[in-house]
PDB file of C-alpha atoms in Angstrom:
ATOM      1  CA  MET A 224       3.273 -19.078  22.809  1.00  0.00           C
ATOM      2  CA  GLY A 225       2.294 -22.692  22.141  1.00  0.00           C
ATOM      3  CA  LYS A 226       3.570 -26.228  22.769  1.00  0.00           C
ATOM      4  CA  TRP A 227       3.896 -29.210  20.443  1.00  0.00           C
ATOM      5  CA  ASN A 228       5.276 -32.550  21.662  1.00  0.00           C
ATOM      6  CA  GLY A 229       6.884 -30.859  24.646  1.00  0.00           C
ATOM      7  CA  THR A 230       8.732 -28.325  22.478  1.00  0.00           C
ATOM      8  CA  THR A 231       7.915 -24.676  22.967  1.00  0.00           C
ATOM      9  CA  THR A 232       7.230 -22.815  19.708  1.00  0.00           C
ATOM     10  CA  ASN A 233       6.504 -19.190  18.960  1.00  0.00           C
ATOM     11  CA  THR A 234       3.081 -18.689  17.393  1.00  0.00           C
ATOM     12  CA  ASP A 235       3.310 -14.899  17.350  1.00  0.00           C
ATOM     13  CA  ASP A 236       3.838 -12.924  14.177  1.00  0.00           C
ATOM     14  CA  THR A 237       6.959 -14.131  12.438  1.00  0.00           C
ATOM     15  CA  GLU A 238       9.578 -11.428  12.093  1.00  0.00           C
ATOM     16  CA  GLY A 239       9.997 -10.253   8.531  1.00  0.00           C
ATOM     17  CA  SER A 240       6.676 -11.535   7.190  1.00  0.00           C
ATOM     18  CA  GLY A 241       3.037 -10.539   7.342  1.00  0.00           C
ATOM     19  CA  LYS A 242       1.105  -7.453   8.252  1.00  0.00           C
ATOM     20  CA  GLY A 243       1.779  -7.623  11.995  1.00  0.00           C
ATOM     21  CA  ARG A 244       5.567  -7.664  11.933  1.00  0.00           C
ATOM     22  CA  ARG A 245       7.460  -4.855  13.579  1.00  0.00           C
ATOM     23  CA  LEU A 246       9.009  -2.450  11.100  1.00  0.00           C
ATOM     24  CA  THR A 247      12.426  -0.920  11.482  1.00  0.00           C
ATOM     25  CA  ILE A 248      12.860   2.846  11.598  1.00  0.00           C
ATOM     26  CA  ALA A 249      14.177   2.834   8.025  1.00  0.00           C
ATOM     27  CA  GLU A 250      11.182   0.810   6.831  1.00  0.00           C
ATOM     28  CA  ARG A 251       8.700   3.137   8.530  1.00  0.00           C
ATOM     29  CA  ASP A 252      10.433   6.103   6.930  1.00  0.00           C
ATOM     30  CA  THR A 253      10.296   4.412   3.521  1.00  0.00           C
ATOM     31  CA  MET A 254       6.612   3.576   3.932  1.00  0.00           C
ATOM     32  CA  GLY A 255       5.908   7.208   4.788  1.00  0.00           C
ATOM     33  CA  ARG A 256       7.458   8.329   1.516  1.00  0.00           C
ATOM     34  CA  ASN A 257       5.645   5.532  -0.310  1.00  0.00           C
ATOM     35  CA  ARG A 258       2.343   6.914   0.985  1.00  0.00           C
ATOM     36  CA  ILE A 259       3.102  10.201  -0.736  1.00  0.00           C
ATOM     37  CA  LEU A 260       3.780   8.298  -3.958  1.00  0.00           C
ATOM     38  CA  LEU A 261       0.529   6.386  -3.457  1.00  0.00           C
ATOM     39  CA  ILE A 262      -1.452   9.631  -3.258  1.00  0.00           C
ATOM     40  CA  ALA A 263       0.243  10.913  -6.421  1.00  0.00           C
ATOM     41  CA  ILE A 264      -0.473   7.662  -8.292  1.00  0.00           C
ATOM     42  CA  LEU A 265      -4.093   7.708  -7.100  1.00  0.00           C
ATOM     43  CA  ILE A 266      -4.581  11.226  -8.437  1.00  0.00           C
ATOM     44  CA  SER A 267      -2.961  10.276 -11.757  1.00  0.00           C
ATOM     45  CA  THR A 268      -5.180   7.209 -12.059  1.00  0.00           C
ATOM     46  CA  LEU A 269      -8.344   9.190 -11.364  1.00  0.00           C
ATOM     47  CA  MET A 270      -7.332  11.763 -13.976  1.00  0.00           C
ATOM     48  CA  ALA A 271      -6.588   8.992 -16.478  1.00  0.00           C
ATOM     49  CA  VAL A 272     -10.112   7.569 -16.146  1.00  0.00           C
ATOM     50  CA  SER A 273     -11.432  10.332 -18.400  1.00  0.00           C
ATOM     51  CA  THR A 274      -9.079   9.242 -21.199  1.00  0.00           C
ATOM     52  CA  VAL A 275     -10.235   5.607 -21.264  1.00  0.00           C
ATOM     53  CA  LYS A 276     -11.793   4.672 -24.587  1.00  0.00           C
ATOM     54  CA  LEU A 277     -14.347   1.868 -24.888  1.00  0.00           C
ATOM     55  CA  GLY A 278     -16.155   0.423 -27.829  1.00  0.00           C
ATOM     56  CA  SER A 279     -14.257  -1.027 -30.760  1.00  0.00           C
ATOM     57  CA  LEU A 280     -11.184  -3.253 -30.474  1.00  0.00           C
ATOM     58  CA  ASP A 281      -8.984  -0.407 -31.651  1.00  0.00           C
ATOM     59  CA  ASN A 282     -10.201   1.737 -28.785  1.00  0.00           C
ATOM     60  CA  LEU A 283      -9.664  -1.028 -26.238  1.00  0.00           C
ATOM     61  CA  THR A 284      -6.040  -1.454 -27.336  1.00  0.00           C
ATOM     62  CA  SER A 285      -5.290   2.259 -27.581  1.00  0.00           C
ATOM     63  CA  LEU A 286      -2.250   3.806 -25.923  1.00  0.00           C
ATOM     64  CA  ASN A 287      -4.499   5.805 -23.593  1.00  0.00           C
ATOM     65  CA  ASN A 288      -6.036   2.615 -22.264  1.00  0.00           C
ATOM     66  CA  LEU A 289      -2.583   1.078 -21.863  1.00  0.00           C
ATOM     67  CA  SER A 290      -1.479   4.113 -19.888  1.00  0.00           C
ATOM     68  CA  PHE A 291      -4.505   3.818 -17.605  1.00  0.00           C
ATOM     69  CA  LEU A 292      -3.878   0.093 -17.120  1.00  0.00           C
ATOM     70  CA  ILE A 293      -0.288   0.761 -16.041  1.00  0.00           C
ATOM     71  CA  ASP A 294      -1.470   3.414 -13.573  1.00  0.00           C
ATOM     72  CA  LEU A 295      -4.050   1.013 -12.177  1.00  0.00           C
ATOM     73  CA  VAL A 296      -1.559  -1.845 -11.735  1.00  0.00           C
ATOM     74  CA  VAL A 297       0.950   0.447 -10.030  1.00  0.00           C
ATOM     75  CA  LEU A 298      -1.794   1.793  -7.750  1.00  0.00           C
ATOM     76  CA  LEU A 299      -2.803  -1.741  -6.716  1.00  0.00           C
ATOM     77  CA  VAL A 300       0.825  -2.656  -5.999  1.00  0.00           C
ATOM     78  CA  MET A 301       1.278   0.465  -3.860  1.00  0.00           C
ATOM     79  CA  VAL A 302      -1.920  -0.253  -1.904  1.00  0.00           C
ATOM     80  CA  TYR A 303      -0.837  -3.868  -1.387  1.00  0.00           C
ATOM     81  CA  SER A 304       2.565  -2.696  -0.132  1.00  0.00           C
ATOM     82  CA  GLN A 305       0.979  -0.320   2.375  1.00  0.00           C
ATOM     83  CA  VAL A 306      -1.650  -2.761   3.649  1.00  0.00           C
ATOM     84  CA  ARG A 307       0.475  -5.914   3.808  1.00  0.00           C
ATOM     85  CA  ARG A 308       3.776  -4.192   4.636  1.00  0.00           C
ATOM     86  CA  LYS A 309       5.536  -6.007   1.827  1.00  0.00           C
ATOM     87  CA  LEU A 310       7.598  -4.797  -1.126  1.00  0.00           C
ATOM     88  CA  ILE A 311       8.458  -1.787   1.019  1.00  0.00           C
ATOM     89  CA  HIS A 312      11.695  -0.954  -0.745  1.00  0.00           C
ATOM     90  CA  GLN A 313      10.579  -2.163  -4.183  1.00  0.00           C
ATOM     91  CA  ALA A 314       7.300  -0.219  -4.263  1.00  0.00           C
ATOM     92  CA  ALA A 315       8.989   3.103  -4.990  1.00  0.00           C
ATOM     93  CA  VAL A 316      10.890   1.644  -7.944  1.00  0.00           C
ATOM     94  CA  ILE A 317       7.662   0.144  -9.313  1.00  0.00           C
ATOM     95  CA  ALA A 318       5.857   3.483  -8.902  1.00  0.00           C
ATOM     96  CA  ILE A 319       8.552   5.547 -10.637  1.00  0.00           C
ATOM     97  CA  THR A 320       8.826   2.991 -13.453  1.00  0.00           C
ATOM     98  CA  GLY A 321       5.061   3.007 -13.968  1.00  0.00           C
ATOM     99  CA  VAL A 322       4.868   6.805 -14.076  1.00  0.00           C
ATOM    100  CA  ALA A 323       7.829   6.931 -16.461  1.00  0.00           C
ATOM    101  CA  LEU A 324       6.082   4.503 -18.825  1.00  0.00           C
ATOM    102  CA  THR A 325       2.796   6.415 -18.769  1.00  0.00           C
ATOM    103  CA  ILE A 326       4.597   9.696 -19.500  1.00  0.00           C
ATOM    104  CA  LEU A 327       6.402   8.066 -22.418  1.00  0.00           C
ATOM    105  CA  ILE A 328       3.149   6.653 -23.792  1.00  0.00           C
ATOM    106  CA  GLN A 329       1.410  10.000 -23.503  1.00  0.00           C
ATOM    107  CA  ALA A 330       4.326  11.765 -25.177  1.00  0.00           C
ATOM    108  CA  LEU A 331       4.215   9.342 -28.107  1.00  0.00           C
ATOM    109  CA  ASP A 332       0.438   9.279 -28.399  1.00  0.00           C
ATOM    110  CA  SER A 333      -0.560  12.907 -27.871  1.00  0.00           C
ATOM    111  CA  THR A 334       2.333  15.308 -27.454  1.00  0.00           C
ATOM    112  CA  SER A 335       1.386  18.616 -25.847  1.00  0.00           C
ATOM    113  CA  PRO A 336       2.989  21.321 -23.679  1.00  0.00           C
ATOM    114  CA  SER A 337       1.921  19.342 -20.617  1.00  0.00           C
ATOM    115  CA  SER A 338       4.341  16.599 -21.682  1.00  0.00           C
ATOM    116  CA  LEU A 339       7.228  18.815 -20.583  1.00  0.00           C
ATOM    117  CA  PHE A 340       5.668  19.409 -17.161  1.00  0.00           C
ATOM    118  CA  SER A 341       5.134  15.668 -16.775  1.00  0.00           C
ATOM    119  CA  ILE A 342       8.911  15.172 -16.868  1.00  0.00           C
ATOM    120  CA  TYR A 343       9.359  17.573 -13.957  1.00  0.00           C
ATOM    121  CA  TYR A 344       6.516  15.797 -12.160  1.00  0.00           C
ATOM    122  CA  LEU A 345       8.386  12.511 -12.557  1.00  0.00           C
ATOM    123  CA  LEU A 346      11.552  14.135 -11.232  1.00  0.00           C
ATOM    124  CA  VAL A 347       9.750  15.345  -8.110  1.00  0.00           C
ATOM    125  CA  LEU A 348       8.370  11.860  -7.464  1.00  0.00           C
ATOM    126  CA  ALA A 349      11.862  10.391  -7.764  1.00  0.00           C
ATOM    127  CA  LEU A 350      13.195  13.000  -5.331  1.00  0.00           C
ATOM    128  CA  ILE A 351      10.577  11.952  -2.765  1.00  0.00           C
ATOM    129  CA  THR A 352      12.186   8.511  -2.577  1.00  0.00           C
ATOM    130  CA  LEU A 353      15.527  10.081  -1.503  1.00  0.00           C
ATOM    131  CA  ARG A 354      17.407   7.450  -3.498  1.00  0.00           C
ATOM    132  CA  ILE A 355      20.427   8.733  -5.363  1.00  0.00           C
ATOM    133  CA  VAL A 356      20.619   5.909  -7.918  1.00  0.00           C
ATOM    134  CA  LEU A 357      16.894   5.913  -8.699  1.00  0.00           C
ATOM    135  CA  THR A 358      16.788   9.703  -8.947  1.00  0.00           C
ATOM    136  CA  SER A 359      19.878   9.787 -11.174  1.00  0.00           C
ATOM    137  CA  ILE A 360      18.376   7.211 -13.543  1.00  0.00           C
ATOM    138  CA  THR A 361      15.158   9.230 -13.612  1.00  0.00           C
ATOM    139  CA  MET A 362      17.127  12.371 -14.474  1.00  0.00           C
ATOM    140  CA  LEU A 363      18.799  10.654 -17.422  1.00  0.00           C
ATOM    141  CA  TYR A 364      15.486   9.211 -18.588  1.00  0.00           C
ATOM    142  CA  GLY A 365      13.884  12.633 -18.320  1.00  0.00           C
ATOM    143  CA  LEU A 366      16.755  14.208 -20.231  1.00  0.00           C
ATOM    144  CA  GLY A 367      16.323  11.751 -23.074  1.00  0.00           C
ATOM    145  CA  LEU A 368      12.595  12.386 -23.199  1.00  0.00           C
ATOM    146  CA  MET A 369      13.180  16.129 -22.976  1.00  0.00           C
ATOM    147  CA  LEU A 370      15.592  16.006 -25.919  1.00  0.00           C
ATOM    148  CA  TYR A 371      13.054  14.016 -27.931  1.00  0.00           C
ATOM    149  CA  LEU A 372      10.235  16.450 -27.228  1.00  0.00           C
ATOM    150  CA  CYS A 373      12.322  19.583 -27.780  1.00  0.00           C
ATOM    151  CA  LEU A 374      14.107  18.437 -30.930  1.00  0.00           C
ATOM    152  CA  GLN A 375      11.562  16.149 -32.591  1.00  0.00           C
ATOM    153  CA  LYS A 376       8.238  17.489 -31.297  1.00  0.00           C
ATOM    154  CA  ALA A 377       9.038  21.187 -30.883  1.00  0.00           C
ATOM    155  CA  ASP A 378       5.910  22.331 -32.717  1.00  0.00           C
ATOM    156  CA  GLU A 379       3.581  20.107 -30.662  1.00  0.00           C
ATOM    157  CA  VAL A 380       4.988  21.398 -27.372  1.00  0.00           C
ATOM    158  CA  GLN A 381       4.950  24.961 -28.743  1.00  0.00           C
ATOM    159  CA  LEU A 382       8.712  25.383 -28.872  1.00  0.00           C
ATOM    160  CA  GLY A 383       8.985  26.472 -32.483  1.00  0.00           C
ATOM    161  CA  THR A 384      11.273  29.170 -33.800  1.00  0.00           C
ATOM    162  CA  GLY A 385       8.739  31.848 -32.911  1.00  0.00           C
ATOM    163  CA  SER A 386       8.451  30.689 -29.326  1.00  0.00           C
ATOM    164  CA  LYS A 387       9.794  32.833 -26.528  1.00  0.00           C
ATOM    165  CA  ASP A 388      11.606  29.872 -24.992  1.00  0.00           C
ATOM    166  CA  GLY A 389      13.412  27.828 -27.616  1.00  0.00           C
ATOM    167  CA  PRO A 390      14.301  24.133 -27.286  1.00  0.00           C
ATOM    168  CA  LEU A 391      17.854  24.898 -26.155  1.00  0.00           C
ATOM    169  CA  THR A 392      16.615  27.118 -23.329  1.00  0.00           C
ATOM    170  CA  VAL A 393      14.216  24.438 -22.089  1.00  0.00           C
ATOM    171  CA  ILE A 394      16.943  21.779 -22.142  1.00  0.00           C
ATOM    172  CA  ILE A 395      19.377  24.018 -20.257  1.00  0.00           C
ATOM    173  CA  MET A 396      16.726  24.813 -17.647  1.00  0.00           C
ATOM    174  CA  TYR A 397      16.045  21.115 -17.163  1.00  0.00           C
ATOM    175  CA  ALA A 398      19.754  20.421 -16.723  1.00  0.00           C
ATOM    176  CA  LEU A 399      20.002  23.170 -14.090  1.00  0.00           C
ATOM    177  CA  VAL A 400      16.999  21.770 -12.227  1.00  0.00           C
ATOM    178  CA  CYS A 401      18.600  18.314 -12.276  1.00  0.00           C
ATOM    179  CA  VAL A 402      21.812  19.708 -10.801  1.00  0.00           C
ATOM    180  CA  MET A 403      19.886  21.447  -8.016  1.00  0.00           C
ATOM    181  CA  VAL A 404      17.843  18.335  -7.295  1.00  0.00           C
ATOM    182  CA  PHE A 405      20.981  16.191  -7.126  1.00  0.00           C
ATOM    183  CA  LEU A 406      22.694  18.619  -4.743  1.00  0.00           C
ATOM    184  CA  LEU A 407      19.586  18.806  -2.559  1.00  0.00           C
ATOM    185  CA  LEU A 408      19.431  15.019  -2.476  1.00  0.00           C
ATOM    186  CA  ARG A 409      23.094  14.748  -1.480  1.00  0.00           C
ATOM    187  CA  VAL A 410      22.657  17.262   1.346  1.00  0.00           C
ATOM    188  CA  THR A 411      19.512  15.512   2.588  1.00  0.00           C
ATOM    189  CA  ARG A 412      21.192  12.105   2.538  1.00  0.00           C
ATOM    190  CA  SER A 413      24.184  13.522   4.397  1.00  0.00           C
ATOM    191  CA  LEU A 414      21.924  14.969   7.096  1.00  0.00           C
ATOM    192  CA  MET A 415      20.089  11.652   7.425  1.00  0.00           C
ATOM    193  CA  ASN A 416      23.371   9.765   7.813  1.00  0.00           C
ATOM    194  CA  ASN A 417      24.593  12.237  10.438  1.00  0.00           C
ATOM    195  CA  MET A 418      21.354  11.909  12.397  1.00  0.00           C
ATOM    196  CA  LYS A 419      21.570   8.122  12.248  1.00  0.00           C
ATOM    197  CA  ALA A 420      25.182   8.184  13.443  1.00  0.00           C
ATOM    198  CA  ALA A 421      24.262  10.516  16.304  1.00  0.00           C
ATOM    199  CA  SER A 422      21.347   8.282  17.282  1.00  0.00           C
ATOM    200  CA  ASP A 423      23.564   5.178  17.272  1.00  0.00           C
ATOM    201  CA  GLN A 424      26.204   6.940  19.360  1.00  0.00           C
ATOM    202  CA  ALA A 425      23.598   8.085  21.883  1.00  0.00           C
ATOM    203  CA  GLY A 426      22.337   4.526  22.120  1.00  0.00           C
ATOM    204  CA  ARG A 427      25.825   3.181  22.795  1.00  0.00           C
ATOM    205  CA  LEU A 428      26.474   5.817  25.472  1.00  0.00           C
ATOM    206  CA  LEU A 429      23.176   4.970  27.169  1.00  0.00           C
ATOM    207  CA  ALA A 430      24.055   1.272  27.102  1.00  0.00           C
ATOM    208  CA  GLU A 431      27.458   1.974  28.651  1.00  0.00           C
ATOM    209  CA  GLN A 432      25.898   3.999  31.464  1.00  0.00           C
ATOM    210  CA  LYS A 433      23.655   1.068  32.364  1.00  0.00           C
TER     211      LYS A 433
END
């Protein structure tokens, strides 16, 4: 506490800004999930280091380097969000968007069977956020990318006519996974809402007893 011209002013941490502000329960929960995303982005960035190409101008502007740059920017944003306690709710959207862009770049630059697994990896990251809208958008994005890989790049991802699992089978499996993920997300959100309602009710009962 401090005084200025006889008027008392609060010199403590201002609510809603800065590292020292007190977070709400929802914000702490969101930051916990963001830490999981941060670890995933860190691992992806470290793995992408090996794909960086230096030397000529063509190498510097390659898609692999662009993918690494996106990973690095997203990683810095996530670290900033955790350290400064800012962009708490936006950080997850930035992380999912960055991963989605890197997967798209990798699919266009060097399509391989791992491109299909990357789509499921993106879906898992979106599920961690527990956001229905963000996860639904990610599902649709993944479906579009899955259709592109299965129908246009079937040979590169080893889904040719002689493959055991044809493109149609892979697409159907992805759709089933999306349905299960969506149902799991709905159940989890419902449980969270019920717990919040019970906590609020317990708080009101305790206040009435006082």
